[in-house]
Short mmCIF file of C-alpha atoms in Angstrom, two decimals:
data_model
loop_
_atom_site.label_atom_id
_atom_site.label_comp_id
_atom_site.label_asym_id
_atom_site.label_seq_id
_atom_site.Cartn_x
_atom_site.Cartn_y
_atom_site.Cartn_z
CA UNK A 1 -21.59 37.07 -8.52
CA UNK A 2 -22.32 39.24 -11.58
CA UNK A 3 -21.42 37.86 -14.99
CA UNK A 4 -18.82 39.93 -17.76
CA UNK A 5 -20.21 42.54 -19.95
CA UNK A 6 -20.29 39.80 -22.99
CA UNK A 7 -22.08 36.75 -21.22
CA UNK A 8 -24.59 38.96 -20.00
CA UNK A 9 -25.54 40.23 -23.70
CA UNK A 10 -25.25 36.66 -25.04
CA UNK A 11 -21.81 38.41 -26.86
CA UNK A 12 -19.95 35.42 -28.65
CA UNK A 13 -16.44 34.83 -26.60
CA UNK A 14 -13.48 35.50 -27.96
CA UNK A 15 -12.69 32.23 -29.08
CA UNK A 16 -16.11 31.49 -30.86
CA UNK A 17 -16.06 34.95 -33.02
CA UNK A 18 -12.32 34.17 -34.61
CA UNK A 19 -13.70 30.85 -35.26
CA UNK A 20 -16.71 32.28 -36.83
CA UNK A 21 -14.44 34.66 -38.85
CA UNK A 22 -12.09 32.42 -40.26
CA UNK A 23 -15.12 30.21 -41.42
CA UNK A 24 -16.84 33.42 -42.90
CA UNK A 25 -13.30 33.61 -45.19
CA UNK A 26 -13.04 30.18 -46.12
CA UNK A 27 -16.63 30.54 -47.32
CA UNK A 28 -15.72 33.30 -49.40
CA UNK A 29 -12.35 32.52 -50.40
CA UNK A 30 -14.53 29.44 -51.86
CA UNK A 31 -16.37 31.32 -53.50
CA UNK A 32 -14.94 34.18 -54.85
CA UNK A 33 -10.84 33.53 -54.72
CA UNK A 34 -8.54 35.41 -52.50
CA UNK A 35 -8.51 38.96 -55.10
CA UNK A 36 -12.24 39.02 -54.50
CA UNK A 37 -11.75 38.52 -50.65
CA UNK A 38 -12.43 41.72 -48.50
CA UNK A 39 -12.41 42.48 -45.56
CA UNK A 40 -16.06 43.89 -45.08
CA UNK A 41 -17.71 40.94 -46.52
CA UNK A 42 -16.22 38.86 -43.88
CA UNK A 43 -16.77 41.19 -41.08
CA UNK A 44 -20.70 41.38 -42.74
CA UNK A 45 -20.63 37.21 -42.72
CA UNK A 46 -19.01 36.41 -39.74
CA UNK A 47 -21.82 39.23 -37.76
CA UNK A 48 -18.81 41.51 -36.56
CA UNK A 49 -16.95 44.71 -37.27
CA UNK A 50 -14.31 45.25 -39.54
CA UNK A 51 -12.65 46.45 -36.45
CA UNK A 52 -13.08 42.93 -34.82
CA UNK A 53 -11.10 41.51 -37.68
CA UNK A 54 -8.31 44.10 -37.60
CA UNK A 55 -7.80 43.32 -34.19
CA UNK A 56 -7.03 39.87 -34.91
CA UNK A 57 -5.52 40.09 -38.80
CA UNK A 58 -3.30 42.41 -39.82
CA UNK A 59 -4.33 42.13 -43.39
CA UNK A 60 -6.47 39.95 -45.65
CA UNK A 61 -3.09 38.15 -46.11
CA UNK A 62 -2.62 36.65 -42.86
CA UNK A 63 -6.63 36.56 -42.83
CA UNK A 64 -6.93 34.18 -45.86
CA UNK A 65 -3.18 32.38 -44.49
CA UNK A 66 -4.47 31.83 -40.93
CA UNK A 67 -8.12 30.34 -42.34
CA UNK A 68 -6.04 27.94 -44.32
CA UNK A 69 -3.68 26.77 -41.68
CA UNK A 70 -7.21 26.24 -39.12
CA UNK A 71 -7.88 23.43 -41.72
CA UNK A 72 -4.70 22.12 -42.44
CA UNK A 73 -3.80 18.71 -41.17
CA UNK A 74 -0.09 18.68 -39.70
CA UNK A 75 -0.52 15.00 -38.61
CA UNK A 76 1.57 13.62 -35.62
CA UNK A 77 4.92 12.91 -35.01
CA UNK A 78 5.61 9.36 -36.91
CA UNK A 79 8.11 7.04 -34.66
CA UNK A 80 8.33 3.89 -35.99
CA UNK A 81 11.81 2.73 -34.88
CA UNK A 82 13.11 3.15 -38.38
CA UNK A 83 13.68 6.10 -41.22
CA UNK A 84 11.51 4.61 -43.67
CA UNK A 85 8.06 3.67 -42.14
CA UNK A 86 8.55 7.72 -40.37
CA UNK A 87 9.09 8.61 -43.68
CA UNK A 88 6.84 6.74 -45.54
CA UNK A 89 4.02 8.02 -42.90
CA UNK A 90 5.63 11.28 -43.51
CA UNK A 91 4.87 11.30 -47.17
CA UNK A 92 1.68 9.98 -47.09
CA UNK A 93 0.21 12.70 -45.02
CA UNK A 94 1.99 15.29 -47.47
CA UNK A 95 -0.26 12.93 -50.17
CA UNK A 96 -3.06 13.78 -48.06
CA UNK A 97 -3.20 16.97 -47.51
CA UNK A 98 -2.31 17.30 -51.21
CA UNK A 99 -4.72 14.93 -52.89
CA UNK A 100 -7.77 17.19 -50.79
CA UNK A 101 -6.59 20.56 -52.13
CA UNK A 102 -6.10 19.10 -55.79
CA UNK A 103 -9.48 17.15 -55.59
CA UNK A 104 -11.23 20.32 -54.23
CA UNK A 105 -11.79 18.34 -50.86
CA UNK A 106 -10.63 21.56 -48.77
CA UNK A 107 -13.62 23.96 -47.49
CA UNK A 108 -11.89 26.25 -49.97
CA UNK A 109 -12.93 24.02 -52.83
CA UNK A 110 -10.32 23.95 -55.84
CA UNK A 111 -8.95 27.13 -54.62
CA UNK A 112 -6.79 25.75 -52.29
CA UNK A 113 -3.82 25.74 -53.72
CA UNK A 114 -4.24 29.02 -55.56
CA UNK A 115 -4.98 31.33 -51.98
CA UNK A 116 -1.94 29.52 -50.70
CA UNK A 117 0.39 30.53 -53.36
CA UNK A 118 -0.44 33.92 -53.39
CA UNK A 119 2.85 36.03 -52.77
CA UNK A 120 1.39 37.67 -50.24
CA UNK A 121 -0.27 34.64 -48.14
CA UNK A 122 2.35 31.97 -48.98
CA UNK A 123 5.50 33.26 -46.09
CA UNK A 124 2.68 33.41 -43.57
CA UNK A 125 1.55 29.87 -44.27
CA UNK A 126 4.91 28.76 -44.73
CA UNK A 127 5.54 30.03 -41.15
CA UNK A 128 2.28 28.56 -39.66
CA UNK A 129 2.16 25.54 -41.29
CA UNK A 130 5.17 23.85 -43.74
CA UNK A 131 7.51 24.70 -41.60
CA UNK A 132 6.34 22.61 -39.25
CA UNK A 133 5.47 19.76 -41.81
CA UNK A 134 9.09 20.27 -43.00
CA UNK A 135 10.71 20.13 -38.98
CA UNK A 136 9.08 17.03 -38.20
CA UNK A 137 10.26 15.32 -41.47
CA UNK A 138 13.97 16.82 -40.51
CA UNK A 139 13.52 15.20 -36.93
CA UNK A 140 12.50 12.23 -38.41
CA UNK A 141 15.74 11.86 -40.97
CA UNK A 142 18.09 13.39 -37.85
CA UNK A 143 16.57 10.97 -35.75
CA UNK A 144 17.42 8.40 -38.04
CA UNK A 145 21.29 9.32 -38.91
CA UNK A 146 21.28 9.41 -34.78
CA UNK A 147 20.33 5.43 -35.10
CA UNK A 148 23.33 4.64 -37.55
CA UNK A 149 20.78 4.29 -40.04
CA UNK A 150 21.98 7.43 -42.33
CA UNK A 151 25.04 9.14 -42.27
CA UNK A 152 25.77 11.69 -39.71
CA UNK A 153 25.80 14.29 -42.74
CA UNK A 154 22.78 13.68 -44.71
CA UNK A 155 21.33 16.46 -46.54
CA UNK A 156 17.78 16.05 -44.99
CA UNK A 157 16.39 19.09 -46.78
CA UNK A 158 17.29 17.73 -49.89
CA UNK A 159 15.46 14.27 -48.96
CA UNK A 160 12.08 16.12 -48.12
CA UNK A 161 11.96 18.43 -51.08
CA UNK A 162 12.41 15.61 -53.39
CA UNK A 163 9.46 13.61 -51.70
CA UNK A 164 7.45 16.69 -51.81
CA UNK A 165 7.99 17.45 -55.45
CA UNK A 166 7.26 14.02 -56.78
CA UNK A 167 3.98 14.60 -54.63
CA UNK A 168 3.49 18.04 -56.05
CA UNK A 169 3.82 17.25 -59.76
CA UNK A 170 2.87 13.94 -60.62
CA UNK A 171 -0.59 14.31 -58.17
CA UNK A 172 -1.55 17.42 -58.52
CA UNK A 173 -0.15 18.52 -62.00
CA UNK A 174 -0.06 15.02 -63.68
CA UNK A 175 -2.77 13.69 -61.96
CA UNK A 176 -1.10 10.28 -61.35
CA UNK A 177 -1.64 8.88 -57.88
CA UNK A 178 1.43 7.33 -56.29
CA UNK A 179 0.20 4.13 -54.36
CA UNK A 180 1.93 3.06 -50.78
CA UNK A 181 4.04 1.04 -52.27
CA UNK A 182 5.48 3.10 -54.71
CA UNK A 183 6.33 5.65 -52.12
CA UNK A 184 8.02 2.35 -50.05
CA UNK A 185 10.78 1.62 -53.12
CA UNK A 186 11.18 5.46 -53.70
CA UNK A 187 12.54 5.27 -49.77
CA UNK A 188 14.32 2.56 -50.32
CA UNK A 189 16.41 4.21 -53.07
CA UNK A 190 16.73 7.08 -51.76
CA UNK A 191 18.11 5.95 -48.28
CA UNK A 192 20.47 3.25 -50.32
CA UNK A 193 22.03 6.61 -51.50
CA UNK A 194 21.10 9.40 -48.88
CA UNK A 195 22.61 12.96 -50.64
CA UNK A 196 25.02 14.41 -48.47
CA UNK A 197 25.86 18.04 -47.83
CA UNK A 198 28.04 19.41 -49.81
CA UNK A 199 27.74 16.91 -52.05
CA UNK A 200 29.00 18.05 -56.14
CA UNK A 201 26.11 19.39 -58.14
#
């Protein structure tokens, strides 16, 4: 039986050259920041076209958004029985993910943070990736108000960006690492009190 076109020039598949691609823009995000990233010098790394990109990436946006999301860690879906250990295991892989971006422990280095929150990458790797941090953390509080344990209104949004912001400012802009435990009594309080839609600013 005769072999494709690609096997039978040793042609990477499919698969193996947008792997190689979105390595060859992590490297170079790394190194040079997303305004330095173009699209040649990633088609020039990665041993491809700039054609072979453009099929795949619109734009260096979703380029440098999609290489982010290949590392990104979305964790599984925590089911404990009970709100707060899914929360708390929640939260602490938010502190993960976090705590490698701040500490340069991403293959982008320190830059991390800084491609991500680029206006033009940040609503593709909101798609890709929060959003589905933020739906299982929504499940997990819905879930929860299902069990009697919240009330049938809680504002679950609320709940996650306030977890999410502690993690955001006191780790990576104070610096300050929030231990376990910490994170434990946080959940505690807040679940005492769950905010409620519609609740009075």
């Amino acid at each position: 039986m005769a072999r494709s076109t690609g096997e039978a020039l040793g042609r990477p598949t499919d698969v193996e050259l947008t792997r190689r691609i979105l390595d060859a823009t992590i490297e170079l995000l790394a190194e040079h920041g997303y305004p330095g990233l173009r699209i040649e010098h990633v088609a020039k790394l990665a041993g491809c076209g700039k054609n072979a990109v453009y099929r795949r990436f619109a734009d260096k946006a979703e380029l440098a958004a999609e290489a982010l999301r290949s590392h990104g860690e979305i964790g599984e879906m925590p089911d404990h029985g009970n709100v707060a250990d899914d929360l708390l295991e929640h939260v602490l892989q938010n502190q993960a993910n976090q705590v490698r971006a701040s500490n340069g422990e991403t293959p982008v280095g320190n830059n991390g943070w800084r491609v991500a929150f680029e206006p033009e990458v940040f609503p593709i790797i909101w798609e890709r990736f929060f959003t589905h941090r933020r739906d299982q953390g929504i499940e997990l509080i819905l879930r929860g108000a299902a069990r009697g344990e919240l009330p049938a209104d809680v504002d679950a949004d609320l709940i996650l960006d306030t977890f999410a912001g502690l993690t955001l400012f006191r780790q990576s802009i104070k610096g300050v690492s929030i231990t376990p435990e910490q994170y434990r009594a946080m959940i505690a309080a807040v679940l005492a009190s769950p905010p409620r839609r519609g609740d009075p600013i």
